[in-house]
Amino acid sequence: MAHSAPAISSNTGVAAKLGKAIGSALLNTVEAYGEISFTVERSKLATVLDKLRDKHEYQQLVEIAGVDYPDRPERFEVCYHLLSLTKNHRIRVKVSTDEDMPVPSVTHIWEVAGWLEREVFDMYGVLFDGNTDLRRILTDYGFQGHPFRKDFPLTGYVEMRYSEEAKRVVYEPVKLAQDFRSFDFMSPWEGADYILPGDEKVGGVAPPPTPKTTDKKNDTGAGAKADKKAAKPSKRKTAAAKKPAPKRTKSGTQKKGEGK
């Protein structure tokens, strides 16, 4: 029985056809892992996307994502993921930029791009020329820096807490409770230097077994002397039988001669 999800259309001939349509604005084409990516000139981005929507039926802008490559002169890539509902096909269009050079906004082509461009601006600091509402959208008010940049510290720059004195939330420079340490036990970030028992199954060498501290009888106290002492019955004193309590009459007085 066929799967209920629709099959994605083949990429055969798509890269060549769309590359020819993009024309001189095309800088690079990559087809890998069943996906097609076009890198185009930043200044001609809006024209390329408008042509892909109107003439090649890529009607929907699914996502705008950012990527940071700090070693490049233009460290940021902005990736536009397009979907053709009629062809059931997806492509990716990319442009490069830096911290100062803005990318043309495509809010006049897709209104949803306004929110998506704000996310890239908030996380990476990429500017979009033509977006009339370019504000932070994911971080808090007064947030410093852009969290998805590779050089952004893992601890951030400031931390917030509720101040009983000020009766409000205040921001302060980050104060680490303790210095970063290197632990020798297994952790999600780094492995131990030693090989654990059982690792020899995947090519490692297991360490020798740890010697027991009670390998000798002298260490445990076991032996004939201890066995002889353990065989002796325990001495328990038999409890003296208690005398029965005197019977009392209905009047509560003791009968004559009873209870002696």
Coordinates of N, CA and C in Angstrom, one line a residue, residues 57-192:
E57 N 6.0 29.4 -10.7 CA 5.0 28.8 -9.8 C 5.5 28.4 -8.4
Y58 N 6.5 29.1 -7.9 CA 6.9 28.9 -6.5 C 6.2 29.9 -5.7
Q59 N 5.0 29.6 -5.3 CA 4.0 30.5 -4.8 C 4.3 30.9 -3.3
Q60 N 4.9 30.0 -2.5 CA 4.9 30.1 -1.1 C 6.3 30.3 -0.6
L61 N 6.5 31.3 0.3 CA 7.7 31.5 1.0 C 7.6 30.8 2.3
V62 N 8.3 29.6 2.5 CA 8.1 28.8 3.7 C 8.9 29.4 4.9
E63 N 10.2 29.8 4.6 CA 11.1 30.2 5.7 C 12.2 31.1 5.2
I64 N 12.7 32.0 6.0 CA 13.9 32.7 5.8 C 14.8 32.4 7.0
A65 N 16.0 31.8 6.6 CA 16.9 31.3 7.7 C 18.2 32.0 7.5
G66 N 19.0 32.2 8.6 CA 20.3 32.8 8.6 C 21.3 31.8 8.9
V67 N 22.6 32.0 8.4 CA 23.7 31.1 8.7 C 24.9 32.1 8.9
D68 N 25.7 31.7 9.9 CA 26.9 32.6 10.2 C 28.2 31.8 9.9
Y69 N 29.0 32.5 9.0 CA 30.4 31.9 8.7 C 31.3 33.1 9.1
P70 N 31.8 33.1 10.3 CA 32.7 34.2 10.8 C 34.0 34.4 10.0
D71 N 34.5 33.4 9.3 CA 35.7 33.5 8.6 C 35.6 34.1 7.2
R72 N 34.4 34.3 6.8 CA 34.1 34.9 5.4 C 34.1 36.4 5.5
P73 N 34.5 37.1 4.5 CA 34.3 38.5 4.5 C 32.9 39.0 4.6
E74 N 32.0 38.3 3.9 CA 30.5 38.5 4.1 C 30.1 37.3 4.9
R75 N 30.0 37.4 6.2 CA 29.9 36.3 7.1 C 28.5 35.7 7.1
F76 N 27.5 36.4 6.7 CA 26.1 35.9 6.8 C 25.6 35.4 5.5
E77 N 24.8 34.3 5.6 CA 24.0 33.9 4.4 C 22.5 33.9 4.8
V78 N 21.7 34.5 4.0 CA 20.3 34.5 4.2 C 19.6 33.6 3.2
C79 N 18.9 32.6 3.7 CA 18.4 31.5 2.8 C 16.9 31.6 2.7
Y80 N 16.3 31.6 1.5 CA 14.9 31.7 1.3 C 14.4 30.4 0.8
H81 N 13.5 29.7 1.5 CA 13.0 28.4 1.1 C 11.7 28.6 0.5
L82 N 11.6 28.2 -0.8 CA 10.4 28.4 -1.6 C 9.7 27.0 -1.9
L83 N 8.4 27.0 -1.9 CA 7.6 25.8 -2.2 C 6.6 26.1 -3.3
S84 N 6.6 25.2 -4.3 CA 5.6 25.2 -5.4 C 4.5 24.3 -5.0
L85 N 3.3 24.8 -4.8 CA 2.2 24.0 -4.4 C 1.6 23.2 -5.6
T86 N 1.8 23.8 -6.8 CA 1.3 23.1 -8.0 C 2.3 22.0 -8.5
K87 N 3.6 22.2 -8.3 CA 4.6 21.2 -8.7 C 5.0 20.3 -7.6
N88 N 4.6 20.6 -6.4 CA 5.0 19.9 -5.2 C 6.6 19.8 -5.2
H89 N 7.2 20.9 -5.2 CA 8.6 21.0 -5.3 C 9.2 22.1 -4.5
R90 N 10.4 22.0 -4.0 CA 11.0 23.0 -3.2 C 12.4 23.4 -3.7
I91 N 12.8 24.6 -3.5 CA 14.1 25.1 -3.9 C 14.6 26.1 -2.8
R92 N 15.9 26.4 -2.8 CA 16.4 27.4 -1.9 C 17.2 28.4 -2.6
V93 N 17.0 29.7 -2.2 CA 17.7 30.8 -2.8 C 18.5 31.5 -1.7
K94 N 19.8 31.7 -2.0 CA 20.7 32.3 -0.9 C 21.4 33.6 -1.4
V95 N 21.6 34.5 -0.4 CA 22.4 35.7 -0.7 C 23.4 35.8 0.5
S96 N 24.5 36.5 0.2 CA 25.5 36.8 1.3 C 25.5 38.2 1.6
T97 N 25.9 38.5 2.9 CA 25.9 39.9 3.4 C 26.8 40.0 4.6
D98 N 27.0 41.2 5.1 CA 27.8 41.4 6.3 C 26.9 42.2 7.3
E99 N 27.6 42.7 8.4 CA 26.8 43.4 9.4 C 26.3 44.7 9.0
D100 N 26.9 45.3 8.0 CA 26.5 46.7 7.6 C 25.7 46.7 6.3
M101 N 25.9 45.8 5.4 CA 25.2 45.9 4.1 C 23.8 45.2 4.2
P102 N 22.8 46.0 4.0 CA 21.4 45.5 4.1 C 21.0 44.6 2.9
V103 N 20.1 43.7 3.2 CA 19.5 42.8 2.1 C 18.2 43.4 1.7
P104 N 17.9 43.4 0.4 CA 16.6 43.9 0.0 C 15.4 43.1 0.6
S105 N 14.5 43.9 1.2 CA 13.3 43.2 1.7 C 12.4 42.7 0.6
V106 N 11.7 41.6 0.9 CA 10.7 41.0 0.0 C 9.3 41.0 0.5
T107 N 9.1 42.0 1.4 CA 7.7 42.1 2.0 C 6.7 42.5 1.0
H108 N 7.1 43.1 -0.1 CA 6.2 43.5 -1.2 C 5.8 42.3 -2.0
I109 N 6.5 41.2 -1.9 CA 6.2 39.9 -2.6 C 5.4 39.0 -1.8
W110 N 5.9 38.8 -0.5 CA 5.2 38.0 0.5 C 5.1 38.8 1.8
E111 N 3.9 39.0 2.2 CA 3.7 39.7 3.5 C 4.3 39.0 4.7
V112 N 4.3 37.7 4.7 CA 4.9 36.9 5.8 C 6.3 37.2 5.9
A113 N 7.0 37.7 4.9 CA 8.4 38.0 5.0 C 8.7 39.0 6.1
G114 N 7.8 39.8 6.4 CA 8.0 40.8 7.5 C 8.4 40.2 8.8
W115 N 7.7 39.2 9.2 CA 8.0 38.5 10.4 C 9.3 37.7 10.3
L116 N 9.5 37.0 9.2 CA 10.6 36.2 9.0 C 11.9 37.0 9.0
E117 N 11.9 38.2 8.3 CA 13.0 39.0 8.3 C 13.4 39.6 9.7
R118 N 12.3 39.8 10.5 CA 12.6 40.3 11.8 C 13.3 39.2 12.7
E119 N 13.0 37.9 12.4 CA 13.6 36.9 13.2 C 15.1 36.8 12.8
V120 N 15.4 36.9 11.5 CA 16.9 36.9 11.1 C 17.6 38.1 11.7
F121 N 16.9 39.3 11.6 CA 17.5 40.5 12.2 C 17.8 40.3 13.7
D122 N 16.8 39.7 14.4 CA 17.0 39.5 15.9 C 18.1 38.6 16.2
M123 N 18.2 37.4 15.5 CA 19.1 36.4 15.8 C 20.5 36.6 15.3
Y124 N 20.6 37.3 14.1 CA 21.9 37.5 13.5 C 22.4 39.0 13.3
G125 N 21.4 39.9 13.4 CA 21.7 41.3 13.2 C 21.8 41.7 11.7
V126 N 21.2 40.9 10.8 CA 21.2 41.2 9.4 C 20.1 42.3 9.2
L127 N 20.5 43.4 8.4 CA 19.6 44.4 8.1 C 18.8 44.2 6.8
F128 N 17.6 44.6 6.7 CA 16.7 44.4 5.6 C 16.2 45.8 5.1
D129 N 16.7 46.2 3.9 CA 16.3 47.5 3.4 C 14.9 47.4 2.8
G130 N 13.9 48.2 3.3 CA 12.6 48.2 2.9 C 11.6 47.6 3.9
N131 N 12.1 47.0 4.9 CA 11.2 46.5 6.0 C 10.9 47.7 6.9
T132 N 9.6 48.1 7.0 CA 9.2 49.2 7.7 C 9.0 49.0 9.2
D133 N 9.1 47.7 9.6 CA 8.9 47.3 11.0 C 10.0 46.4 11.5
L134 N 11.3 46.8 11.3 CA 12.4 45.9 11.6 C 12.7 46.0 13.1
R135 N 12.0 45.3 13.9 CA 12.2 45.2 15.4 C 12.5 43.8 15.8
R136 N 13.1 43.7 17.0 CA 13.3 42.4 17.6 C 12.0 41.7 17.8
I137 N 12.0 40.4 17.7 CA 10.7 39.6 17.8 C 10.8 38.4 18.7
L138 N 12.0 37.9 19.0 CA 12.1 36.7 19.8 C 12.8 37.0 21.1
T139 N 13.7 37.9 21.2 CA 14.4 38.2 22.4 C 13.6 39.3 23.3
D140 N 14.1 39.5 24.5 CA 13.4 40.4 25.4 C 13.7 41.8 25.1
Y141 N 13.0 42.8 25.8 CA 13.3 44.2 25.6 C 14.7 44.5 26.2
G142 N 15.4 45.3 25.5 CA 16.8 45.7 25.9 C 17.8 44.6 25.8
F143 N 17.5 43.5 25.0 CA 18.5 42.5 24.9 C 19.7 43.0 24.1
Q144 N 20.9 42.5 24.5 CA 22.1 42.9 23.9 C 22.7 41.8 23.0
G145 N 23.1 42.2 21.8 CA 23.8 41.2 21.0 C 22.7 40.4 20.2
H146 N 23.3 39.4 19.4 CA 22.5 38.5 18.5 C 22.8 37.1 18.8
P147 N 21.9 36.3 19.4 CA 22.3 35.0 20.0 C 22.8 34.0 19.0
F148 N 22.4 34.0 17.7 CA 22.8 33.0 16.8 C 24.2 33.2 16.1
R149 N 24.8 34.3 16.4 CA 26.1 34.5 15.9 C 27.1 33.6 16.6
K150 N 28.1 33.1 15.9 CA 29.1 32.1 16.4 C 29.9 32.7 17.5
D151 N 30.1 34.1 17.5 CA 30.9 34.7 18.5 C 30.1 35.2 19.7
F152 N 28.8 34.8 19.8 CA 28.0 35.2 20.9 C 28.3 34.3 22.1
P153 N 28.6 34.8 23.3 CA 28.9 33.9 24.4 C 27.8 33.0 24.8
L154 N 28.1 31.8 25.3 CA 27.0 30.9 25.7 C 26.2 31.4 26.9
T155 N 26.9 32.2 27.7 CA 26.3 32.7 28.9 C 25.6 34.0 28.7
G156 N 25.7 34.6 27.5 CA 25.1 35.9 27.3 C 25.9 37.0 27.9
Y157 N 25.4 38.2 27.8 CA 26.0 39.4 28.4 C 25.4 39.8 29.7
V158 N 24.1 39.7 29.8 CA 23.4 40.1 31.0 C 22.4 39.0 31.5
E159 N 22.0 39.0 32.7 CA 21.1 38.1 33.3 C 20.0 38.9 34.0
M160 N 18.8 38.4 34.2 CA 17.8 39.1 34.8 C 17.3 38.4 36.0
R161 N 16.8 39.1 37.0 CA 16.2 38.5 38.2 C 15.2 39.5 38.8
Y162 N 14.4 39.1 39.7 CA 13.4 39.9 40.3 C 14.0 40.6 41.5
S163 N 14.0 41.9 41.6 CA 14.6 42.6 42.8 C 13.5 42.9 43.8
E164 N 13.7 42.5 45.0 CA 12.8 42.8 46.1 C 12.9 44.3 46.4
E165 N 14.1 44.8 46.3 CA 14.3 46.3 46.6 C 13.6 47.2 45.6
A166 N 13.8 46.8 44.3 CA 13.2 47.7 43.3 C 11.7 47.3 42.9
K167 N 11.3 46.0 43.4 CA 10.0 45.5 43.1 C 9.7 45.4 41.6
R168 N 10.8 45.0 40.9 CA 10.6 44.8 39.4 C 11.8 43.9 38.9
V169 N 11.7 43.5 37.7 CA 12.8 42.7 37.1 C 13.9 43.6 36.7
V170 N 15.1 43.2 37.1 CA 16.3 44.1 36.8 C 17.3 43.2 36.0
Y171 N 18.1 43.9 35.2 CA 19.1 43.3 34.4 C 20.5 43.6 35.0
E172 N 21.4 42.6 35.1 CA 22.7 42.7 35.6 C 23.7 42.0 34.8
P173 N 25.0 42.4 34.8 CA 26.0 41.6 34.1 C 26.0 40.2 34.6
V174 N 26.3 39.2 33.7 CA 26.3 37.8 34.1 C 27.4 37.6 35.2
K175 N 27.0 36.9 36.2 CA 27.9 36.4 37.3 C 27.9 34.9 37.4
L176 N 28.9 34.2 37.0 CA 28.9 32.8 37.0 C 29.1 32.3 38.5
A177 N 28.4 31.3 38.9 CA 28.4 30.8 40.2 C 29.8 30.1 40.5
Q178 N 30.4 29.5 39.5 CA 31.7 28.9 39.6 C 32.4 28.9 38.3
D179 N 33.7 28.7 38.3 CA 34.4 28.7 37.0 C 34.1 27.4 36.3
F180 N 34.3 27.4 35.0 CA 34.1 26.2 34.2 C 35.1 25.2 34.5
R181 N 34.8 24.0 34.7 CA 35.7 22.9 35.1 C 35.6 21.8 34.1
S182 N 36.7 21.0 34.1 CA 36.7 19.8 33.3 C 36.5 18.6 34.2
F183 N 35.5 17.8 34.0 CA 35.2 16.6 34.8 C 35.6 15.4 34.1
D184 N 36.1 14.4 34.8 CA 36.6 13.2 34.2 C 35.5 12.1 34.0
F185 N 34.3 12.3 34.3 CA 33.3 11.3 34.1 C 32.6 11.6 32.7
M186 N 31.8 10.6 32.3 CA 31.2 10.7 31.0 C 30.1 11.9 31.0
S187 N 30.1 12.7 30.0 CA 29.2 13.8 29.9 C 28.8 14.0 28.5
P188 N 27.8 14.8 28.2 CA 27.4 15.0 26.8 C 28.4 15.8 26.0
W189 N 29.3 16.5 26.7 CA 30.2 17.4 26.0 C 31.6 16.8 25.8
E190 N 32.1 16.0 26.7 CA 33.4 15.4 26.6 C 33.4 14.0 27.2
G191 N 34.2 13.1 26.7 CA 34.3 11.7 27.2 C 35.4 11.6 28.2
A192 N 35.4 10.5 28.9 CA 36.4 10.2 29.9 C 37.7 9.7 29.2

